[in-house]
Coordinates of N, CA and C and ligand atoms in Angstrom, one line a residue:
M609 N -15.0 -12.4 10.6 CA -14.4 -11.4 11.5 C -15.1 -11.4 12.8
N610 N -14.3 -11.5 13.9 CA -15.0 -11.5 15.2 C -15.2 -10.1 15.7
S611 N -16.0 -10.0 16.7 CA -16.4 -8.7 17.1 C -15.3 -7.9 17.8
F612 N -14.3 -8.6 18.4 CA -13.2 -7.9 19.0 C -12.4 -7.2 17.9
F613 N -12.1 -8.0 16.8 CA -11.4 -7.4 15.7 C -12.1 -6.2 15.1
F614 N -13.4 -6.4 15.0 CA -14.3 -5.3 14.4 C -14.1 -4.1 15.2
A615 N -14.3 -4.2 16.6 CA -14.2 -3.1 17.4 C -12.8 -2.4 17.4
G616 N -11.8 -3.3 17.4 CA -10.5 -2.8 17.4 C -10.2 -2.0 16.1
K617 N -10.7 -2.5 15.0 CA -10.5 -1.9 13.7 C -11.1 -0.5 13.7
F618 N -12.3 -0.4 14.2 CA -12.9 0.9 14.1 C -12.4 1.9 15.1
S619 N -11.8 1.4 16.2 CA -11.2 2.4 17.1 C -9.9 2.9 16.4
A620 N -9.3 2.0 15.6 CA -8.1 2.5 14.9 C -8.5 3.5 13.8
L621 N -9.7 3.2 13.2 CA -10.2 4.1 12.2 C -10.4 5.5 12.8
R622 N -11.0 5.5 13.9 CA -11.3 6.8 14.6 C -10.0 7.6 14.8
R623 N -9.1 6.9 15.4 CA -7.9 7.6 15.8 C -7.0 8.1 14.6
Y624 N -6.9 7.3 13.6 CA -6.0 7.6 12.6 C -6.7 7.9 11.2
N625 N -8.0 7.9 11.2 CA -8.7 8.2 10.0 C -8.4 7.3 8.9
F626 N -8.1 6.0 9.2 CA -8.0 5.0 8.1 C -9.3 4.9 7.5
L627 N -9.3 4.5 6.2 CA -10.5 4.4 5.5 C -11.3 3.2 5.8
A628 N -12.6 3.5 6.0 CA -13.5 2.4 6.0 C -14.5 2.7 4.9
M629 N -15.1 1.6 4.4 CA -16.1 1.8 3.3 C -17.5 1.8 3.9
P630 N -18.1 2.9 4.1 CA -19.4 2.9 4.7 C -20.4 2.1 3.7
N631 N -21.2 1.2 4.3 CA -22.0 0.3 3.5 C -23.0 1.1 2.6
Q632 N -23.4 2.3 3.1 CA -24.5 2.9 2.3 C -23.9 3.7 1.1
L633 N -22.6 3.7 1.0 CA -22.0 4.5 -0.1 C -22.2 3.8 -1.4
A634 N -22.5 4.6 -2.5 CA -22.7 4.0 -3.8 C -21.3 3.8 -4.4
I635 N -20.9 2.6 -4.7 CA -19.6 2.3 -5.2 C -19.7 2.1 -6.7
E636 N -18.8 2.7 -7.5 CA -18.8 2.5 -8.9 C -17.6 1.5 -9.1
T637 N -17.8 0.5 -9.9 CA -16.7 -0.5 -10.1 C -16.2 -0.3 -11.5
L638 N -14.9 0.0 -11.6 CA -14.3 0.3 -12.9 C -13.2 -0.6 -13.3
S639 N -12.9 -0.6 -14.6 CA -11.7 -1.3 -15.1 C -10.5 -0.5 -14.5
I640 N -9.3 -1.2 -14.4 CA -8.2 -0.5 -13.9 C -7.8 0.7 -14.8
A641 N -8.1 0.6 -16.1 CA -7.8 1.7 -17.1 C -8.6 2.9 -16.8
D642 N -9.9 2.7 -16.5 CA -10.8 3.8 -16.2 C -10.6 4.3 -14.8
W643 N -10.2 3.4 -13.9 CA -9.9 3.8 -12.6 C -8.7 4.8 -12.6
V644 N -7.7 4.5 -13.3 CA -6.5 5.3 -13.4 C -6.8 6.6 -14.1
K645 N -7.6 6.5 -15.1 CA -8.0 7.7 -15.9 C -8.7 8.7 -15.0
G646 N -9.6 8.2 -14.1 CA -10.3 9.0 -13.2 C -9.3 9.7 -12.2
L647 N -8.3 8.9 -11.7 CA -7.4 9.5 -10.8 C -6.6 10.6 -11.5
A648 N -6.2 10.3 -12.8 CA -5.3 11.3 -13.5 C -6.1 12.6 -13.8
A649 N -7.4 12.5 -13.7 CA -8.3 13.7 -14.0 C -8.3 14.6 -12.8
I650 N -7.8 14.2 -11.7 CA -7.8 15.1 -10.5 C -6.6 16.0 -10.7
S651 N -6.8 17.3 -10.5 CA -5.7 18.2 -10.7 C -4.7 18.2 -9.6
E652 N -3.6 18.7 -9.8 CA -2.5 18.7 -8.8 C -3.0 19.4 -7.5
R653 N -3.7 20.5 -7.7 CA -4.2 21.2 -6.5 C -5.2 20.4 -5.7
D654 N -5.9 19.6 -6.4 CA -7.0 18.8 -5.7 C -6.5 17.4 -5.3
F655 N -5.2 17.1 -5.6 CA -4.7 15.7 -5.3 C -4.3 15.6 -3.8
T656 N -5.3 15.9 -3.0 CA -5.0 15.9 -1.5 C -5.3 14.5 -0.9
L657 N -4.9 14.3 0.3 CA -5.1 13.1 1.0 C -6.6 12.7 1.0
E658 N -7.4 13.7 1.3 CA -8.9 13.5 1.4 C -9.5 13.2 0.1
N659 N -9.2 14.0 -0.9 CA -9.8 13.8 -2.2 C -9.5 12.5 -2.9
V660 N -8.3 12.1 -2.8 CA -7.9 10.8 -3.4 C -8.5 9.7 -2.6
Q661 N -8.5 9.8 -1.3 CA -9.2 8.9 -0.4 C -10.6 8.7 -0.8
D662 N -11.3 9.8 -1.0 CA -12.7 9.8 -1.4 C -12.9 9.1 -2.8
Y663 N -12.0 9.3 -3.7 CA -12.1 8.7 -5.0 C -11.9 7.2 -4.9
I664 N -10.9 6.8 -4.0 CA -10.6 5.3 -3.9 C -11.8 4.6 -3.2
V665 N -12.4 5.3 -2.2 CA -13.5 4.7 -1.5 C -14.7 4.5 -2.4
R666 N -14.9 5.5 -3.3 CA -16.1 5.5 -4.2 C -15.9 4.7 -5.5
H667 N -14.7 4.3 -5.8 CA -14.4 3.6 -7.1 C -13.6 2.3 -6.8
A668 N -14.2 1.2 -7.0 CA -13.5 -0.1 -6.9 C -13.0 -0.5 -8.2
V669 N -12.0 -1.4 -8.2 CA -11.4 -1.9 -9.4 C -11.9 -3.3 -9.7
R670 N -12.3 -3.6 -10.9 CA -12.7 -4.9 -11.3 C -11.4 -5.8 -11.4
P671 N -11.3 -6.8 -10.5 CA -10.1 -7.6 -10.4 C -9.6 -8.2 -11.7
E672 N -10.6 -8.6 -12.6 CA -10.2 -9.3 -13.8 C -9.5 -8.4 -14.8
T673 N -9.6 -7.0 -14.6 CA -8.9 -6.1 -15.5 C -7.5 -5.9 -15.1
L674 N -7.0 -6.5 -14.0 CA -5.7 -6.3 -13.6 C -4.7 -7.3 -14.2
D675 N -5.2 -8.3 -15.0 CA -4.4 -9.4 -15.4 C -3.0 -9.0 -16.0
N676 N -2.9 -7.9 -16.8 CA -1.6 -7.5 -17.3 C -0.6 -7.0 -16.3
Y677 N -1.1 -6.8 -15.1 CA -0.2 -6.2 -14.1 C 0.0 -7.2 -12.9
I678 N -0.3 -8.5 -13.2 CA -0.1 -9.5 -12.1 C 1.0 -10.4 -12.5
F679 N 2.1 -10.4 -11.7 CA 3.2 -11.3 -11.8 C 3.5 -11.8 -10.4
Y680 N 3.5 -13.1 -10.2 CA 3.9 -13.6 -8.9 C 5.3 -14.2 -8.9
S681 N 6.0 -14.1 -7.8 CA 7.3 -14.7 -7.8 C 7.5 -15.3 -6.4
K682 N 7.9 -16.5 -6.3 CA 8.2 -17.2 -5.0 C 9.3 -16.5 -4.3
G683 N 10.2 -15.8 -5.1 CA 11.3 -15.1 -4.4 C 11.0 -13.9 -3.6
N684 N 10.1 -13.1 -4.1 CA 9.7 -11.9 -3.4 C 8.4 -11.4 -4.0
Y685 N 7.7 -10.5 -3.3 CA 6.5 -9.8 -3.9 C 7.0 -9.0 -5.1
T686 N 6.1 -8.7 -6.0 CA 6.5 -8.0 -7.2 C 5.8 -6.6 -7.3
R687 N 6.5 -5.6 -7.9 CA 6.0 -4.3 -8.1 C 5.8 -4.0 -9.5
N688 N 4.6 -3.7 -9.9 CA 4.2 -3.6 -11.3 C 3.5 -2.3 -11.7
L689 N 4.3 -1.5 -12.4 CA 3.9 -0.1 -12.7 C 2.7 -0.1 -13.7
I690 N 1.7 0.6 -13.4 CA 0.5 0.8 -14.2 C 0.5 2.1 -14.9
F691 N 0.8 3.1 -14.1 CA 0.8 4.5 -14.6 C 1.7 5.4 -13.8
K692 N 2.3 6.4 -14.5 CA 3.2 7.3 -13.7 C 3.2 8.7 -14.5
N693 N 3.0 9.7 -13.7 CA 3.3 11.1 -14.2 C 4.0 11.8 -13.1
D694 N 4.2 13.1 -13.3 CA 5.0 13.9 -12.3 C 4.3 13.9 -10.9
L695 N 3.0 13.7 -10.9 CA 2.2 13.9 -9.7 C 2.0 12.6 -8.9
F696 N 1.8 11.5 -9.6 CA 1.6 10.2 -8.9 C 2.0 9.0 -9.7
E697 N 2.2 7.9 -9.1 CA 2.4 6.6 -9.8 C 1.4 5.7 -9.2
C698 N 1.0 4.7 -10.0 CA 0.1 3.7 -9.5 C 0.6 2.3 -9.9
M699 N 0.6 1.4 -9.0 CA 1.2 0.1 -9.3 C 0.4 -1.0 -8.6
T700 N 0.5 -2.2 -9.1 CA 0.1 -3.4 -8.3 C 1.3 -3.9 -7.5
I701 N 1.0 -4.5 -6.4 CA 2.0 -5.3 -5.7 C 1.3 -6.7 -5.5
C702 N 2.1 -7.7 -6.0 CA 1.5 -9.1 -6.0 C 2.2 -9.9 -4.9
W703 N 1.4 -10.5 -4.1 CA 1.9 -11.2 -2.9 C 1.6 -12.7 -3.0
E704 N 2.6 -13.5 -2.9 CA 2.4 -14.9 -2.7 C 2.0 -15.1 -1.2
I705 N 1.4 -16.3 -1.0 CA 1.0 -16.6 0.4 C 2.2 -16.5 1.3
G706 N 2.1 -15.8 2.4 CA 3.2 -15.7 3.3 C 4.3 -14.6 3.1
Q707 N 4.2 -13.9 1.9 CA 5.2 -12.9 1.6 C 4.8 -11.6 2.4
H708 N 5.8 -10.8 2.7 CA 5.6 -9.5 3.3 C 6.6 -8.5 2.9
S709 N 6.3 -7.2 3.1 CA 7.3 -6.2 2.8 C 8.2 -6.1 4.0
R710 N 9.3 -5.3 3.8 CA 10.1 -4.9 5.0 C 9.4 -3.8 5.7
I711 N 9.8 -3.4 6.9 CA 9.2 -2.3 7.6 C 9.8 -1.0 6.9
H712 N 8.9 -0.1 6.5 CA 9.4 1.0 5.6 C 8.6 2.2 5.8
N713 N 9.1 3.3 5.2 CA 8.2 4.5 5.1 C 8.2 4.9 3.6
H714 N 7.5 6.0 3.4 CA 7.3 6.4 2.0 C 7.8 7.7 1.7
R715 N 8.9 8.1 2.3 CA 9.6 9.3 1.9 C 8.7 10.5 2.0
D716 N 7.9 10.5 3.0 CA 7.0 11.7 3.3 C 6.0 11.9 2.1
Q717 N 5.8 11.0 1.3 CA 4.8 11.1 0.2 C 3.5 10.5 0.7
N718 N 2.4 10.9 0.1 CA 1.1 10.3 0.4 C 1.0 8.9 -0.3
C719 N 0.3 8.0 0.4 CA 0.1 6.7 -0.2 C -1.3 6.2 0.2
W720 N -2.0 5.7 -0.9 CA -3.3 5.1 -0.7 C -3.2 3.7 -1.3
M721 N -3.9 2.8 -0.7 CA -3.9 1.4 -1.2 C -5.2 0.7 -1.0
S722 N -5.4 -0.3 -1.9 CA -6.6 -1.2 -1.7 C -6.1 -2.6 -2.2
A723 N -6.9 -3.6 -1.9 CA -6.5 -4.9 -2.3 C -7.7 -5.6 -3.0
P724 N -7.8 -5.4 -4.3 CA -9.0 -6.0 -5.0 C -8.9 -7.5 -5.0
I725 N -7.7 -8.1 -4.8 CA -7.6 -9.6 -4.7 C -7.0 -10.0 -3.4
G726 N -7.7 -10.8 -2.7 CA -7.1 -11.3 -1.4 C -7.3 -10.3 -0.3
R727 N -6.5 -10.4 0.7 CA -6.5 -9.5 1.9 C -5.1 -9.4 2.4
L728 N -4.8 -8.3 3.1 CA -3.5 -8.0 3.6 C -3.6 -7.4 5.0
K729 N -2.6 -7.7 5.8 CA -2.5 -7.1 7.1 C -1.5 -6.0 7.0
I730 N -1.8 -4.9 7.7 CA -0.9 -3.7 7.8 C -0.6 -3.6 9.2
Q731 N 0.7 -3.6 9.5 CA 1.2 -3.3 10.8 C 1.9 -2.0 10.9
N732 N 1.5 -1.1 11.7 CA 2.1 0.3 11.8 C 3.1 0.2 12.9
F733 N 4.1 1.2 12.8 CA 5.1 1.3 13.8 C 5.3 2.8 14.2
R734 N 5.6 3.0 15.4 CA 6.0 4.3 15.9 C 7.5 4.4 16.0
V735 N 8.1 5.4 15.5 CA 9.5 5.6 15.6 C 9.8 6.4 16.9
E736 N 10.4 5.7 17.9 CA 10.7 6.4 19.2 C 12.0 7.1 19.2
E737 N 13.0 6.5 18.5 CA 14.3 7.2 18.4 C 14.8 7.0 17.0
K738 N 15.6 7.9 16.6 CA 16.2 7.8 15.3 C 17.4 8.7 15.3
D739 N 18.6 8.1 14.9 CA 19.8 8.8 14.9 C 20.4 8.7 13.5
A740 N 20.3 9.8 12.8 CA 20.8 9.7 11.4 C 22.3 9.6 11.3
S741 N 23.0 10.1 12.3 CA 24.5 10.0 12.2 C 25.0 8.6 12.3
C742 N 24.3 7.7 12.9 CA 24.8 6.3 12.9 C 23.7 5.3 12.4
G743 N 22.6 5.8 11.9 CA 21.6 4.9 11.3 C 20.9 4.0 12.3
T744 N 20.8 4.4 13.5 CA 20.1 3.6 14.5 C 18.7 4.1 14.8
C745 N 17.9 3.2 15.2 CA 16.5 3.7 15.5 C 15.9 2.7 16.5
K746 N 14.8 3.2 17.1 CA 14.0 2.3 18.0 C 12.5 2.4 17.5
I747 N 11.9 1.3 17.1 CA 10.6 1.4 16.6 C 9.7 0.4 17.4
V748 N 8.5 0.8 17.6 CA 7.6 -0.1 18.3 C 6.3 -0.3 17.5
P749 N 5.8 -1.5 17.5 CA 4.5 -1.8 16.7 C 3.3 -1.1 17.4
T750 N 2.5 -0.5 16.6 CA 1.3 0.1 17.1 C 0.0 -0.5 16.5
E751 N -0.6 0.2 15.6 CA -1.9 -0.3 15.1 C -1.7 -1.5 14.1
I752 N -2.7 -2.4 14.1 CA -2.8 -3.5 13.1 C -4.2 -3.3 12.5
Y753 N -4.2 -3.4 11.2 CA -5.5 -3.4 10.5 C -5.5 -4.2 9.3
E754 N -6.6 -4.5 8.7 CA -6.7 -5.3 7.5 C -7.2 -4.5 6.3
M755 N -6.7 -4.9 5.1 CA -7.1 -4.2 3.9 C -7.6 -5.3 2.9
D756 N -8.7 -5.0 2.2 CA -9.2 -5.9 1.1 C -9.9 -5.0 0.1
G757 N -10.6 -5.6 -0.8 CA -11.3 -4.8 -1.8 C -12.3 -3.8 -1.3
A758 N -12.9 -4.1 -0.2 CA -13.9 -3.2 0.4 C -13.4 -2.3 1.4
H759 N -12.1 -2.5 1.8 CA -11.5 -1.6 2.8 C -10.2 -1.1 2.4
P760 N -10.2 -0.1 1.5 CA -8.9 0.6 1.2 C -8.4 1.4 2.4
V761 N -7.1 1.7 2.3 CA -6.5 2.4 3.4 C -5.6 3.5 2.9
R762 N -5.2 4.4 3.7 CA -4.1 5.3 3.3 C -3.1 5.3 4.5
V763 N -1.9 5.7 4.1 CA -0.9 5.7 5.2 C -1.1 7.0 6.0
N764 N -1.0 6.8 7.3 CA -1.1 8.0 8.2 C 0.2 8.8 8.1
P765 N 0.1 10.1 7.7 CA 1.3 10.9 7.6 C 2.0 11.1 8.9
L766 N 1.2 10.9 10.0 CA 1.8 11.2 11.3 C 2.5 9.9 11.9
E767 N 2.2 8.8 11.2 CA 2.9 7.5 11.7 C 3.1 6.7 10.4
P768 N 4.0 7.1 9.6 CA 4.1 6.5 8.2 C 4.9 5.2 8.1
V769 N 5.5 4.7 9.2 CA 6.3 3.5 9.1 C 5.4 2.3 9.3
H770 N 5.5 1.4 8.3 CA 4.5 0.3 8.3 C 5.1 -0.9 7.6
Q771 N 4.4 -2.0 7.7 CA 4.8 -3.3 7.0 C 3.5 -3.9 6.5
V772 N 3.5 -4.5 5.3 CA 2.4 -5.1 4.7 C 2.6 -6.6 4.6
L773 N 1.7 -7.4 5.1 CA 1.9 -8.9 5.2 C 0.7 -9.6 4.6
N774 N 1.0 -10.6 3.8 CA 0.0 -11.6 3.3 C 0.2 -12.8 4.2
L775 N -0.5 -12.9 5.3 CA -0.2 -13.9 6.3 C -0.5 -15.3 5.8
P776 N 0.3 -16.3 6.2 CA 0.1 -17.6 5.7 C -1.4 -18.1 6.0
E777 N -1.9 -17.6 7.1 CA -3.3 -18.1 7.5 C -4.4 -17.5 6.6
F778 N -4.0 -16.5 5.8 CA -5.0 -16.0 4.8 C -5.2 -17.0 3.7
K779 N -4.2 -17.8 3.5 CA -4.3 -19.0 2.5 C -4.6 -18.6 1.1
Q780 N -4.3 -17.3 0.7 CA -4.5 -17.0 -0.7 C -3.5 -15.9 -1.1
R781 N -3.3 -15.9 -2.4 CA -2.5 -14.8 -3.0 C -3.2 -13.5 -2.8
A782 N -2.5 -12.4 -2.9 CA -3.2 -11.1 -2.9 C -2.6 -10.1 -3.9
V783 N -3.4 -9.2 -4.4 CA -2.9 -8.2 -5.3 C -3.4 -6.8 -4.7
S784 N -2.5 -6.0 -4.4 CA -2.9 -4.6 -3.9 C -2.6 -3.6 -4.9
I785 N -3.3 -2.5 -4.9 CA -3.0 -1.4 -5.8 C -2.6 -0.2 -4.9
H786 N -1.5 0.4 -5.3 CA -0.9 1.5 -4.5 C -0.8 2.7 -5.4
V787 N -1.2 3.8 -4.8 CA -1.0 5.1 -5.4 C -0.1 5.9 -4.5
Y788 N 1.0 6.4 -5.1 CA 2.0 7.2 -4.4 C 2.1 8.6 -5.0
S789 N 2.0 9.6 -4.2 CA 2.2 11.0 -4.7 C 3.0 11.8 -3.7
K790 N 4.2 12.2 -4.3 CA 4.6 12.0 -5.6 C 5.4 10.7 -5.8
P791 N 5.7 10.3 -7.0 CA 6.4 9.1 -7.1 C 7.8 9.2 -6.4
F792 N 8.3 8.1 -5.9 CA 9.6 8.0 -5.3 C 10.3 6.7 -5.7
D793 N 11.7 6.8 -5.7 CA 12.4 5.6 -6.1 C 13.3 4.9 -5.1
S794 N 13.1 5.4 -3.8 CA 13.8 4.7 -2.7 C 12.9 4.8 -1.5
C795 N 13.1 3.9 -0.5 CA 12.4 4.1 0.7 C 13.4 3.8 1.9
E796 N 13.0 4.2 3.1 CA 13.8 3.9 4.2 C 13.3 2.6 4.9
V797 N 14.2 1.7 5.0 CA 13.8 0.4 5.6 C 14.4 0.3 7.0
Y798 N 13.5 -0.2 7.9 CA 13.9 -0.4 9.3 C 14.0 -1.8 9.7
T799 N 15.1 -2.1 10.4 CA 15.3 -3.5 10.9 C 15.1 -3.4 12.4
R800 N 14.0 -3.9 12.8 CA 13.6 -3.7 14.2 C 14.6 -4.4 15.2
E801 N 15.0 -5.7 14.8 CA 15.8 -6.5 15.8 C 17.2 -5.8 16.0
R802 N 17.7 -5.3 14.9 CA 19.0 -4.7 15.0 C 19.0 -3.2 15.4
G803 N 17.8 -2.7 15.3 CA 17.7 -1.2 15.7 C 18.4 -0.3 14.7
T804 N 18.3 -0.7 13.4 CA 19.0 0.1 12.4 C 18.0 0.5 11.3
Y805 N 18.4 1.4 10.5 CA 17.6 1.8 9.3 C 18.5 2.3 8.2
G806 N 18.0 2.3 7.0 CA 18.8 2.8 5.9 C 18.0 2.8 4.6
D807 N 18.6 3.4 3.6 CA 17.9 3.6 2.3 C 18.0 2.3 1.4
V808 N 16.9 2.1 0.8 CA 16.9 0.9 -0.2 C 16.2 1.4 -1.5
P809 N 16.9 1.2 -2.6 CA 16.4 1.6 -3.9 C 15.2 0.7 -4.3
L810 N 14.2 1.3 -5.0 CA 13.1 0.5 -5.4 C 13.2 0.3 -6.9
H811 N 12.6 -0.8 -7.4 CA 12.6 -1.1 -8.8 C 11.2 -1.7 -9.2
Y812 N 10.9 -1.7 -10.4 CA 9.7 -2.3 -10.9 C 10.0 -3.7 -11.5
T813 N 9.1 -4.6 -11.1 CA 9.2 -6.0 -11.7 C 8.8 -5.9 -13.2
S814 N 7.7 -5.1 -13.4 CA 7.2 -4.9 -14.8 C 6.7 -3.5 -14.9
E815 N 6.7 -3.0 -16.1 CA 6.2 -1.6 -16.4 C 5.2 -1.7 -17.5
Y816 N 4.0 -1.2 -17.3 CA 3.0 -1.1 -18.3 C 2.7 -2.5 -18.9
G817 N 2.7 -3.5 -18.0 CA 2.4 -4.8 -18.5 C 3.5 -5.6 -19.0
K818 N 4.7 -5.0 -19.1 CA 5.8 -5.8 -19.7 C 6.9 -6.1 -18.6
L819 N 7.2 -7.4 -18.5 CA 8.2 -7.8 -17.5 C 9.5 -7.2 -17.8
H820 N 10.2 -6.7 -16.7 CA 11.6 -6.2 -16.9 C 12.5 -7.2 -17.5
P821 N 13.3 -6.9 -18.5 CA 14.1 -7.9 -19.1 C 15.0 -8.8 -18.2
D822 N 15.5 -8.1 -17.1 CA 16.4 -8.8 -16.2 C 15.6 -9.6 -15.1
E823 N 14.3 -9.5 -15.2 CA 13.5 -10.1 -14.1 C 13.4 -11.6 -14.3
K824 N 13.7 -12.4 -13.3 CA 13.5 -13.8 -13.3 C 12.5 -14.2 -12.2
L825 N 11.3 -14.4 -12.7 CA 10.3 -14.8 -11.7 C 10.5 -16.2 -11.2
L826 N 10.5 -16.4 -9.9 CA 10.7 -17.8 -9.4 C 9.4 -18.5 -9.2
Ligands
FE2_2293 FE1 4.1 0.9 2.1

């Protein structure tokens, strides 16, 4: 990591309160089962942006315990449900080299993520114009930052439109863990070149370690 990126990253952290993992923090490393158990033990009242952020910063996931939730497909990244209740859902997203999400938001829900395997680039966007009557919008790229096992992040509620990319130059697959509260089953996807946006339904590639019967991994 060069110093320019380092400086840029931390200026972004200051402005948007993205998570950084302070080196002096004692980190407990847990299996994914225990990690989720710990999350589920947080009451609804305490399931705030800050409290969950604090939990994710202080508890890392042992990558080898994620095996049941790792499915790669050359066709698209995969979404693999680990746990879901009324308050939150937790899933892995598995990224082949070069795969990326569309530009999207999270339906005004809170989102925290980390990447126990590989690394990912997050590109944020500011929505400058949005016209619901004709589905048009103008978005402009803003902050760029990186996420890996040591640097979890949360989506900034004030600027929630973003894209996640496993850049070809990273030269490795990635697995990220996402916590969404509350769960949602669609998101708003933005097409920057066309200046349009619209709803897209979401589905799971696998649930609780079992591949969806209709799923054909490429
Ligand atoms: Fe997202």
